[in-house]
CSV table of C-alpha atoms in Angstrom, one decimal:
chain,number,residue,atom,x,y,z
A,261,UNK,CA,85.7,87.5,0.6
A,262,UNK,CA,88.0,85.8,-1.5
A,263,UNK,CA,88.1,81.9,-1.7
A,264,UNK,CA,91.1,79.7,-2.2
A,265,UNK,CA,90.8,75.6,-2.6
A,266,UNK,CA,93.7,73.2,-2.7
A,267,UNK,CA,94.3,69.7,-1.7
A,268,UNK,CA,97.0,70.4,1.6
A,269,UNK,CA,96.9,73.7,3.7
A,270,UNK,CA,99.9,73.9,5.9
A,271,UNK,CA,99.7,76.3,8.8
A,272,UNK,CA,103.2,77.6,9.9
A,273,UNK,CA,106.3,77.6,7.7
A,274,UNK,CA,108.5,76.9,10.2
A,275,UNK,CA,111.2,73.8,9.5
A,276,UNK,CA,108.2,71.3,9.5
A,277,UNK,CA,106.0,73.3,7.5
A,278,UNK,CA,108.0,74.6,4.9
A,279,UNK,CA,109.8,70.9,4.3
A,280,UNK,CA,106.4,69.3,4.4
A,281,UNK,CA,105.0,72.2,1.4
A,282,UNK,CA,108.1,71.8,-0.5
A,283,UNK,CA,108.1,68.0,-0.6
A,284,UNK,CA,104.2,68.0,-1.2
A,285,UNK,CA,105.2,70.3,-3.8
A,286,UNK,CA,107.5,67.8,-5.3
A,287,UNK,CA,104.9,65.0,-5.3
A,288,UNK,CA,102.5,67.2,-7.4
A,289,UNK,CA,100.4,67.8,-4.5
A,290,UNK,CA,98.3,71.2,-4.7
A,291,UNK,CA,99.7,72.9,-1.5
A,292,UNK,CA,99.1,76.2,0.4
A,293,UNK,CA,101.3,77.3,3.3
A,294,UNK,CA,100.5,80.1,5.6
A,295,UNK,CA,102.3,82.5,8.0
A,296,UNK,CA,102.4,85.9,9.1
A,297,UNK,CA,106.5,85.8,9.2
A,298,UNK,CA,109.0,85.4,6.3
A,299,UNK,CA,109.5,81.6,5.8
A,300,UNK,CA,111.8,79.6,7.9
A,301,UNK,CA,109.8,79.7,11.3
A,302,UNK,CA,111.8,80.8,14.7
A,303,UNK,CA,114.7,78.6,13.9
A,304,UNK,CA,115.6,80.3,10.9
A,305,UNK,CA,114.5,84.1,11.7
A,306,UNK,CA,115.4,84.3,15.3
A,307,UNK,CA,116.8,80.9,16.8
A,308,UNK,CA,118.8,78.4,15.4
A,309,UNK,CA,120.6,80.1,12.5
A,310,UNK,CA,121.0,84.0,14.1
A,311,UNK,CA,122.2,82.2,17.4
A,312,UNK,CA,124.8,80.3,15.5
A,313,UNK,CA,126.2,83.4,13.7
A,314,UNK,CA,126.1,84.9,17.3
A,315,UNK,CA,128.2,82.0,18.8
A,316,UNK,CA,130.7,81.9,15.9
A,317,UNK,CA,131.2,86.3,16.2
A,318,UNK,CA,131.9,86.0,19.6
A,319,UNK,CA,134.4,82.7,19.4
A,320,UNK,CA,136.4,84.7,16.8
A,321,UNK,CA,136.4,87.5,18.8
A,322,UNK,CA,137.4,85.8,22.1
A,323,UNK,CA,140.2,83.8,20.1
A,324,UNK,CA,141.7,87.1,19.4
A,325,UNK,CA,141.3,88.5,22.3
A,326,UNK,CA,143.3,85.8,24.1
A,327,UNK,CA,145.8,84.6,21.2
A,328,UNK,CA,148.4,86.4,23.2
A,329,UNK,CA,147.9,84.3,26.4
A,330,UNK,CA,147.9,80.9,24.4
A,331,UNK,CA,151.1,78.9,23.7
A,332,UNK,CA,151.0,79.5,19.8
A,333,UNK,CA,153.3,82.4,19.6
A,334,UNK,CA,150.6,84.7,18.3
A,335,UNK,CA,150.4,88.7,19.3
A,336,UNK,CA,147.5,90.6,18.4
A,337,UNK,CA,146.1,93.8,19.8
A,338,UNK,CA,143.4,94.3,21.8
A,339,UNK,CA,140.4,93.9,19.6
A,340,UNK,CA,137.1,95.8,19.8
A,341,UNK,CA,133.3,94.8,18.4
A,342,UNK,CA,130.9,96.3,16.9
A,343,UNK,CA,127.8,94.5,17.8
A,344,UNK,CA,125.5,96.3,15.5
A,345,UNK,CA,127.6,95.6,12.5
A,346,UNK,CA,127.6,91.8,13.8
A,347,UNK,CA,123.9,91.9,14.1
A,348,UNK,CA,123.7,93.0,10.4
A,349,UNK,CA,125.9,90.5,9.2
A,350,UNK,CA,123.9,87.8,11.2
A,351,UNK,CA,120.4,89.5,9.5
A,352,UNK,CA,121.9,89.1,6.0
A,353,UNK,CA,122.2,85.2,6.6
A,354,UNK,CA,119.0,84.9,7.8
A,355,UNK,CA,117.6,87.1,4.9
A,356,UNK,CA,119.6,84.9,2.5
A,357,UNK,CA,118.3,81.6,4.0
A,358,UNK,CA,114.5,83.0,4.0
A,359,UNK,CA,115.0,84.2,0.4
A,360,UNK,CA,116.3,81.0,-0.1
A,361,UNK,CA,113.6,79.1,1.4
A,362,UNK,CA,110.9,81.4,-0.6
A,363,UNK,CA,112.4,80.1,-3.6
A,364,UNK,CA,112.2,76.5,-3.2
A,365,UNK,CA,108.5,77.1,-2.0
A,366,UNK,CA,107.8,79.0,-5.4
A,367,UNK,CA,109.9,76.0,-7.5
A,368,UNK,CA,107.6,73.4,-5.9
A,369,UNK,CA,104.6,75.1,-7.3
A,370,UNK,CA,103.8,75.5,-3.5
A,371,UNK,CA,101.6,78.7,-3.0
A,372,UNK,CA,102.8,80.8,0.0
A,373,UNK,CA,100.5,83.2,1.9
A,374,UNK,CA,101.5,85.8,4.2
A,375,UNK,CA,98.8,86.5,7.0
A,376,UNK,CA,97.6,84.9,10.1
A,377,UNK,CA,95.2,82.1,9.7
A,378,UNK,CA,91.9,81.2,11.8
A,379,UNK,CA,91.1,77.7,11.3
A,380,UNK,CA,87.3,77.1,11.1
A,381,UNK,CA,86.8,73.4,10.9
A,382,UNK,CA,89.0,70.2,9.8
A,383,UNK,CA,88.7,71.7,5.9
A,384,UNK,CA,88.9,75.2,6.0
A,385,UNK,CA,90.6,78.4,7.3
A,386,UNK,CA,90.2,82.4,7.0
A,387,UNK,CA,93.6,84.3,6.8
A,388,UNK,CA,94.0,87.8,7.7
A,389,UNK,CA,95.9,89.4,5.1
A,390,UNK,CA,97.1,92.7,3.6
A,391,UNK,CA,94.7,92.7,1.4
A,392,UNK,CA,91.6,91.3,3.3
A,393,UNK,CA,90.5,88.2,4.5
A,394,UNK,CA,91.0,84.8,2.6
A,395,UNK,CA,89.0,82.1,3.1
A,396,UNK,CA,90.6,78.7,2.0
A,397,UNK,CA,89.2,75.3,1.7
A,398,UNK,CA,91.3,72.1,1.6
A,399,UNK,CA,91.3,68.4,1.7
A,400,UNK,CA,94.1,67.9,4.5
A,401,UNK,CA,95.4,70.4,6.8
A,402,UNK,CA,98.6,70.1,8.7
A,403,UNK,CA,99.1,72.5,12.0
A,404,UNK,CA,103.0,73.3,12.1
A,405,UNK,CA,102.8,76.2,14.5
A,406,UNK,CA,105.7,75.7,16.6
A,407,UNK,CA,106.5,76.9,20.0
A,408,UNK,CA,107.4,80.2,21.9
A,409,UNK,CA,109.5,81.4,24.6
A,410,UNK,CA,108.0,80.8,28.2
A,411,UNK,CA,107.6,83.8,30.1
A,412,UNK,CA,108.2,84.0,34.3
A,413,UNK,CA,105.1,85.7,35.7
A,414,UNK,CA,107.6,87.7,37.8
A,415,UNK,CA,109.6,88.6,34.9
A,416,UNK,CA,107.6,89.5,31.8
A,417,UNK,CA,109.3,90.5,28.7
A,418,UNK,CA,109.8,94.0,28.3
A,419,UNK,CA,112.4,96.6,29.1
A,420,UNK,CA,115.7,95.0,30.5
A,421,UNK,CA,114.2,91.8,30.6
A,422,UNK,CA,114.4,89.6,26.9
A,423,UNK,CA,114.2,86.7,25.3
A,424,UNK,CA,116.2,84.8,23.3
A,425,UNK,CA,115.1,86.7,20.4
A,426,UNK,CA,115.4,89.8,22.2
A,427,UNK,CA,119.0,88.7,22.5
A,428,UNK,CA,119.9,88.0,19.2
A,429,UNK,CA,118.7,91.9,18.5
A,430,UNK,CA,120.9,93.7,20.8
A,431,UNK,CA,123.3,95.9,19.1
A,432,UNK,CA,125.2,96.4,22.1
A,433,UNK,CA,127.2,94.0,24.1
A,434,UNK,CA,125.6,94.5,27.9
A,435,UNK,CA,128.3,95.0,30.8
A,436,UNK,CA,126.3,92.9,33.3
A,437,UNK,CA,124.0,90.0,31.8
A,438,UNK,CA,121.7,87.9,34.3
A,439,UNK,CA,120.5,84.6,32.2
A,440,UNK,CA,117.7,82.8,34.0
A,441,UNK,CA,117.8,79.4,33.2
A,442,UNK,CA,120.8,77.2,32.6
A,443,UNK,CA,119.4,75.1,29.6
A,444,UNK,CA,121.0,74.8,26.2
A,445,UNK,CA,119.4,78.2,25.4
A,446,UNK,CA,120.7,80.4,28.0
A,447,UNK,CA,124.2,78.8,28.1
A,448,UNK,CA,124.8,79.2,24.5
A,449,UNK,CA,123.8,82.7,24.6
A,450,UNK,CA,125.5,83.7,28.2
A,451,UNK,CA,128.6,81.9,26.9
A,452,UNK,CA,128.6,84.2,23.8
A,453,UNK,CA,128.1,87.1,25.5
A,454,UNK,CA,131.0,86.2,28.3
A,455,UNK,CA,133.1,86.1,25.4
A,456,UNK,CA,132.1,89.4,23.9
A,457,UNK,CA,133.0,90.6,27.2
A,458,UNK,CA,130.1,90.7,29.1
A,459,UNK,CA,130.1,90.2,33.1
A,460,UNK,CA,127.5,87.0,33.1
A,461,UNK,CA,125.9,85.1,36.0
A,462,UNK,CA,123.7,82.2,35.0
A,463,UNK,CA,120.7,81.4,37.7
A,464,UNK,CA,119.6,77.8,37.2
A,465,UNK,CA,116.5,76.2,39.6
A,466,UNK,CA,117.9,72.5,39.3
A,467,UNK,CA,121.0,71.3,41.2
A,468,UNK,CA,123.3,71.5,37.9
A,469,UNK,CA,123.5,73.4,34.5
A,470,UNK,CA,121.8,71.3,31.6
A,471,UNK,CA,119.9,68.9,33.4
A,472,UNK,CA,118.8,66.8,30.5
A,473,UNK,CA,122.0,65.8,30.2
A,474,UNK,CA,124.2,63.3,32.4
A,475,UNK,CA,126.7,64.9,34.6
A,476,UNK,CA,129.3,63.4,32.9
A,477,UNK,CA,128.7,65.3,29.9
A,478,UNK,CA,127.9,68.6,31.2
A,479,UNK,CA,131.1,68.6,33.6
A,480,UNK,CA,133.4,69.8,30.7
A,481,UNK,CA,130.8,72.5,30.0
A,482,UNK,CA,130.9,73.5,33.7
A,483,UNK,CA,134.7,73.8,33.7
A,484,UNK,CA,134.7,75.8,30.5
A,485,UNK,CA,132.2,78.6,32.1
A,486,UNK,CA,134.6,78.6,35.1
A,487,UNK,CA,137.3,79.5,33.0
A,488,UNK,CA,135.6,82.2,31.0
A,489,UNK,CA,134.5,84.0,34.5
A,490,UNK,CA,130.8,83.3,34.1
A,491,UNK,CA,129.3,83.1,37.5
A,492,UNK,CA,126.7,79.8,37.4
A,493,UNK,CA,124.1,79.6,40.5
A,494,UNK,CA,122.2,76.3,41.0
A,495,UNK,CA,119.5,75.8,43.2
A,496,UNK,CA,118.4,79.4,42.7
A,497,UNK,CA,115.1,80.8,41.9
A,498,UNK,CA,114.3,84.2,40.2
A,499,UNK,CA,112.3,86.2,41.9
A,500,UNK,CA,112.0,89.6,39.6
A,501,UNK,CA,113.7,92.7,39.2
A,502,UNK,CA,115.1,94.2,42.5
A,503,UNK,CA,114.6,98.1,43.6
A,504,UNK,CA,118.0,98.5,42.2
A,505,UNK,CA,117.0,97.5,38.6
A,506,UNK,CA,118.6,93.7,39.1
A,507,UNK,CA,117.5,90.4,38.6
A,508,UNK,CA,116.2,89.4,42.7
A,509,UNK,CA,117.4,85.5,43.5
A,510,UNK,CA,116.5,83.5,46.2
A,511,UNK,CA,119.4,80.8,47.2
A,512,UNK,CA,120.0,78.6,50.0
A,513,UNK,CA,122.0,80.9,51.5
A,514,UNK,CA,118.9,83.5,51.5
A,515,UNK,CA,118.0,86.6,49.0
A,516,UNK,CA,120.5,88.2,46.8
A,517,UNK,CA,120.5,90.9,43.8
A,518,UNK,CA,122.5,90.3,41.1
A,519,UNK,CA,123.5,93.7,39.2
A,520,UNK,CA,122.1,93.4,35.6
A,521,UNK,CA,122.0,95.9,32.9
A,522,UNK,CA,120.0,93.1,30.7
A,523,UNK,CA,117.7,90.1,32.2
A,524,UNK,CA,117.8,86.9,29.6
A,525,UNK,CA,115.1,84.5,30.6
A,526,UNK,CA,115.4,81.3,29.2
A,527,UNK,CA,113.3,78.8,31.0
A,528,UNK,CA,112.0,76.9,28.2
A,529,UNK,CA,109.3,76.9,25.4
A,530,UNK,CA,105.9,76.5,25.4
A,531,UNK,CA,104.0,75.1,21.9
A,532,UNK,CA,101.8,77.4,20.2
A,533,UNK,CA,98.1,76.1,20.4
A,534,UNK,CA,96.3,79.6,20.6
A,535,UNK,CA,95.7,82.3,18.3
A,536,UNK,CA,94.5,80.3,15.4
A,537,UNK,CA,91.0,78.9,15.9
A,538,UNK,CA,92.4,75.3,16.9
A,539,UNK,CA,89.7,75.3,19.7
A,540,UNK,CA,87.4,74.5,17.0
A,541,UNK,CA,88.7,71.5,16.1
A,542,UNK,CA,88.7,69.9,19.6
A,543,UNK,CA,91.5,67.9,19.2
A,544,UNK,CA,92.7,65.7,21.5
A,545,UNK,CA,95.7,66.7,24.0
A,546,UNK,CA,98.9,65.2,25.3
A,547,UNK,CA,99.0,67.8,28.4
A,548,UNK,CA,100.0,71.6,26.1
A,549,UNK,CA,100.6,69.2,22.9
A,550,UNK,CA,98.5,68.2,20.4
A,551,UNK,CA,98.4,64.4,20.6
A,552,UNK,CA,99.5,62.5,17.5
A,553,UNK,CA,100.1,59.0,16.4
A,554,UNK,CA,102.9,57.6,14.5
A,555,UNK,CA,102.0,58.8,11.3
A,556,UNK,CA,101.6,62.4,13.0
A,557,UNK,CA,97.4,62.2,12.6
A,558,UNK,CA,95.4,64.2,15.1
A,559,UNK,CA,92.3,63.0,16.5
A,560,UNK,CA,90.5,64.5,13.5
A,561,UNK,CA,90.5,62.8,10.2
A,562,UNK,CA,92.3,64.5,7.2
A,563,UNK,CA,94.3,66.9,10.2
A,564,UNK,CA,97.9,66.3,10.7
A,565,UNK,CA,100.4,68.1,13.0
A,566,UNK,CA,104.2,67.8,13.0
A,567,UNK,CA,106.8,69.8,15.0
A,568,UNK,CA,107.3,71.5,18.4
A,569,UNK,CA,103.2,71.5,18.9
A,570,UNK,CA,103.4,67.6,18.7
A,571,UNK,CA,105.7,67.4,21.8
A,572,UNK,CA,109.6,66.9,23.1
A,573,UNK,CA,112.2,66.9,21.5
A,574,UNK,CA,111.3,70.4,20.3
A,575,UNK,CA,113.9,70.2,17.6
A,576,UNK,CA,114.1,71.8,14.4
A,577,UNK,CA,115.2,68.3,12.3
A,578,UNK,CA,112.6,66.3,13.9
A,579,UNK,CA,110.0,68.7,12.6
A,580,UNK,CA,111.3,68.5,9.2
A,581,UNK,CA,111.5,64.6,9.3
A,582,UNK,CA,108.2,64.9,10.3
A,583,UNK,CA,107.0,67.3,7.7
A,584,UNK,CA,108.7,65.3,4.9
A,585,UNK,CA,106.6,62.0,6.4
A,586,UNK,CA,103.3,63.7,5.9
A,587,UNK,CA,104.0,65.1,2.7
A,588,UNK,CA,104.6,61.4,1.5
A,589,UNK,CA,101.5,60.0,3.2
A,590,UNK,CA,99.2,62.6,1.9
A,591,UNK,CA,100.6,61.5,-1.4
A,592,UNK,CA,99.8,58.2,-0.8
A,593,UNK,CA,103.0,56.8,0.4
A,594,UNK,CA,103.1,54.1,3.1
A,595,UNK,CA,105.3,55.4,6.0
A,596,UNK,CA,105.7,55.8,9.9
A,597,UNK,CA,107.7,57.6,12.0
A,598,UNK,CA,110.5,56.3,13.8
A,599,UNK,CA,112.2,58.7,16.4
A,600,UNK,CA,114.8,56.3,17.7
A,601,UNK,CA,117.6,58.3,16.1
A,602,UNK,CA,117.0,61.8,16.7
A,603,UNK,CA,120.3,63.5,17.6
A,604,UNK,CA,120.3,66.1,20.0
A,605,UNK,CA,123.1,69.2,19.7
A,606,UNK,CA,123.7,71.7,22.6
A,607,UNK,CA,126.0,74.3,21.2
A,608,UNK,CA,127.6,75.8,24.2
A,609,UNK,CA,131.5,75.7,24.6
A,610,UNK,CA,132.4,72.8,24.7
A,611,UNK,CA,129.7,71.4,22.3
A,612,UNK,CA,127.6,68.4,23.3
A,613,UNK,CA,125.8,65.9,20.9
A,614,UNK,CA,123.6,62.9,22.0
A,615,UNK,CA,121.9,60.2,19.8
A,616,UNK,CA,120.0,57.5,21.5
A,617,UNK,CA,120.1,56.3,25.3
A,618,UNK,CA,122.6,57.1,28.1
A,619,UNK,CA,124.0,54.8,30.4
A,620,UNK,CA,121.3,55.5,33.0
A,621,UNK,CA,118.3,55.6,30.6
A,622,UNK,CA,119.9,52.4,29.0
A,623,UNK,CA,120.3,50.5,32.4
A,624,UNK,CA,116.4,51.8,33.4
A,625,UNK,CA,115.1,50.2,30.5
A,626,UNK,CA,116.4,47.0,31.6
A,627,UNK,CA,119.4,46.8,29.5
A,628,UNK,CA,122.8,45.6,30.7
A,629,UNK,CA,125.4,47.9,28.6
A,630,UNK,CA,129.0,48.0,28.2
A,631,UNK,CA,130.1,51.7,28.4
A,632,UNK,CA,133.7,53.2,27.4
A,633,UNK,CA,134.8,56.5,26.6
A,634,UNK,CA,137.7,58.1,24.5
A,635,UNK,CA,138.8,61.1,25.9
A,636,UNK,CA,140.0,63.9,23.1
A,637,UNK,CA,143.2,64.8,25.5
A,638,UNK,CA,144.4,61.1,24.0
A,639,UNK,CA,143.5,62.5,20.0
A,640,UNK,CA,146.3,64.0,18.2
A,641,UNK,CA,143.6,66.5,16.1
A,642,UNK,CA,142.0,67.7,19.1
A,643,UNK,CA,145.6,68.6,20.5
A,644,UNK,CA,146.7,70.5,17.5
A,645,UNK,CA,143.3,72.7,17.9
A,646,UNK,CA,144.5,73.3,21.4
A,647,UNK,CA,141.2,71.9,22.7
A,648,UNK,CA,141.5,68.8,24.5
A,649,UNK,CA,138.7,68.8,26.9
A,650,UNK,CA,135.9,66.4,26.1
A,651,UNK,CA,135.4,62.9,25.3
A,652,UNK,CA,133.2,60.8,23.1
A,653,UNK,CA,131.2,57.9,24.8
A,654,UNK,CA,129.6,54.8,23.0
A,655,UNK,CA,126.5,52.9,25.3
A,656,UNK,CA,126.4,48.9,23.7
A,657,UNK,CA,124.4,46.1,24.8
A,658,UNK,CA,126.2,43.7,26.6
A,659,UNK,CA,125.0,40.9,25.0
A,660,UNK,CA,125.0,41.4,21.0
A,661,UNK,CA,127.1,44.5,21.1
A,662,UNK,CA,124.2,46.9,19.5
A,663,UNK,CA,125.0,50.5,19.8
A,664,UNK,CA,121.8,52.0,21.9
A,665,UNK,CA,124.0,55.4,22.5
A,666,UNK,CA,126.2,57.8,21.3
A,667,UNK,CA,127.4,60.9,23.4
A,668,UNK,CA,130.2,63.6,23.0
A,669,UNK,CA,131.5,66.6,24.4
A,670,UNK,CA,133.8,68.8,22.8
A,671,UNK,CA,135.1,71.9,20.9
A,672,UNK,CA,133.2,71.4,17.3
A,673,UNK,CA,131.9,67.5,18.3
A,674,UNK,CA,128.5,68.8,17.0
A,675,UNK,CA,129.7,67.6,13.4
A,676,UNK,CA,129.7,64.1,14.9
A,677,UNK,CA,125.8,64.3,15.1
A,678,UNK,CA,125.4,62.8,11.2
A,679,UNK,CA,127.3,59.6,12.3
A,680,UNK,CA,126.2,59.0,15.6
A,681,UNK,CA,122.8,58.9,14.2
A,682,UNK,CA,124.0,56.7,10.9
A,683,UNK,CA,125.3,54.1,13.6
A,684,UNK,CA,122.0,54.3,15.4
A,685,UNK,CA,119.5,54.2,12.5
A,686,UNK,CA,121.4,51.3,10.8
A,687,UNK,CA,121.5,49.3,14.2
A,688,UNK,CA,125.0,49.1,13.6
A,689,UNK,CA,127.3,46.9,16.3
A,690,UNK,CA,130.3,47.8,18.2
A,691,UNK,CA,132.2,45.5,15.5
A,692,UNK,CA,130.9,47.3,12.8
A,693,UNK,CA,132.2,50.7,13.6
A,694,UNK,CA,135.5,49.2,15.0
A,695,UNK,CA,136.1,47.7,11.5
A,696,UNK,CA,135.5,51.0,9.7
A,697,UNK,CA,138.4,53.0,8.9
A,698,UNK,CA,138.5,56.5,10.3
A,699,UNK,CA,140.6,59.4,8.7
A,700,UNK,CA,143.7,60.5,10.6
A,701,UNK,CA,143.9,63.2,12.1
A,702,UNK,CA,140.5,63.9,13.0
A,703,UNK,CA,138.4,63.8,16.2
A,704,UNK,CA,136.0,61.7,14.5
A,705,UNK,CA,138.6,59.0,15.4
A,706,UNK,CA,137.6,59.4,19.3
A,707,UNK,CA,134.2,57.3,17.8
A,708,UNK,CA,136.5,54.7,16.4
A,709,UNK,CA,138.6,54.5,19.6
A,710,UNK,CA,135.8,54.5,22.1
A,711,UNK,CA,134.2,51.4,20.5
A,712,UNK,CA,137.4,49.8,20.6
A,713,UNK,CA,137.5,50.2,24.4
A,714,UNK,CA,134.1,48.6,24.4
A,715,UNK,CA,135.4,45.8,23.0
A,716,UNK,CA,138.2,45.4,25.1
A,717,UNK,CA,140.9,46.2,22.4
A,718,UNK,CA,141.6,50.2,22.7
A,719,UNK,CA,144.8,50.7,20.7
A,720,UNK,CA,145.6,54.7,21.7
A,721,UNK,CA,145.1,54.9,25.3
């Protein structure tokens, strides 16, 4: 067995792992990163990036297909989609980005080992590589193993039942698609396939879709789904495949079978804590997640954990921030984790972006708040794009006007996430945002107007 030593060993090359490795390399730390797949993890290879590529392709197709119905005076012939070609384009983007990450790791002098690691203790692991087993000894270990789709016992993946990974690998548009789960993954992909021509039915066990967001934010999404012809069943439970091959569901009206050529199961993700020898470390857990402190330290000295394996929110940018911080800590920097301003974006149509506290969460925390919204129907830029559905909302403390939360729903409003995060990260008050000149005409003006309304001096409504 070959031996390798290093100062820092990272298990998992997803967003958290590879960012941790690059930053560690920049700081002069001898680093090894291990993953059986190309660098980038779920997000880059089979998640965030390829799904957004599909969403974009679907939007472009839908725009051409419905152009003649709109008010712009544009006419076009009936479009066609070659999904195999679209998938090839999407895979090309993934290849460029994974290759770019590999180059960045090499530039930072990080040693990248392709293989499956098994931890032996808090200082070593054995990696099964194509050339045989490799034993790696390290002073510090970072666990960044990410998450995987949750499988429904009555709908195991295989055949017509697919996960989000399977949906992104399709080379033909399914004529009928049933989506189990009305969360962000199911609705992002379900909406995309509806725009590509699929007859889509969404089955959600909760009383409404996107239950992690408040009803005011999700109302425009529900209206858009209806306009796209997507059937949504709430308070419904998927029970498996029916005799005819469709999806068998239970609703308050009784049992039914939804005709479907594909059944997309998107009921959530689970942390990957098995298959790499974690039991040998006997680390403290928080339910299914690894327990970490404000510096991402586990219960074992010299072992850190970052990203989805450490709990909610399971977001790539959270993992990246944790990875960068841990690299600094290993280098001797004094850093801590502040999770107050982590943007959450749902790439549905319209998009939802949220940072900080919602009105309900702020009140539940004992705050007396001022809440104000500005509708995109009164925003010039939104009107010129033909998408006036949605709004921007601000939640501020009544006493000192400290901004506690910002939310928005609208086409393309995910790009406001950075501005929202900056407002909260820098503890700005309503007067700070209201006193900042916002470019006209842009949809970002809605943030300015919402803050002006919260101060009782709105201008354009």
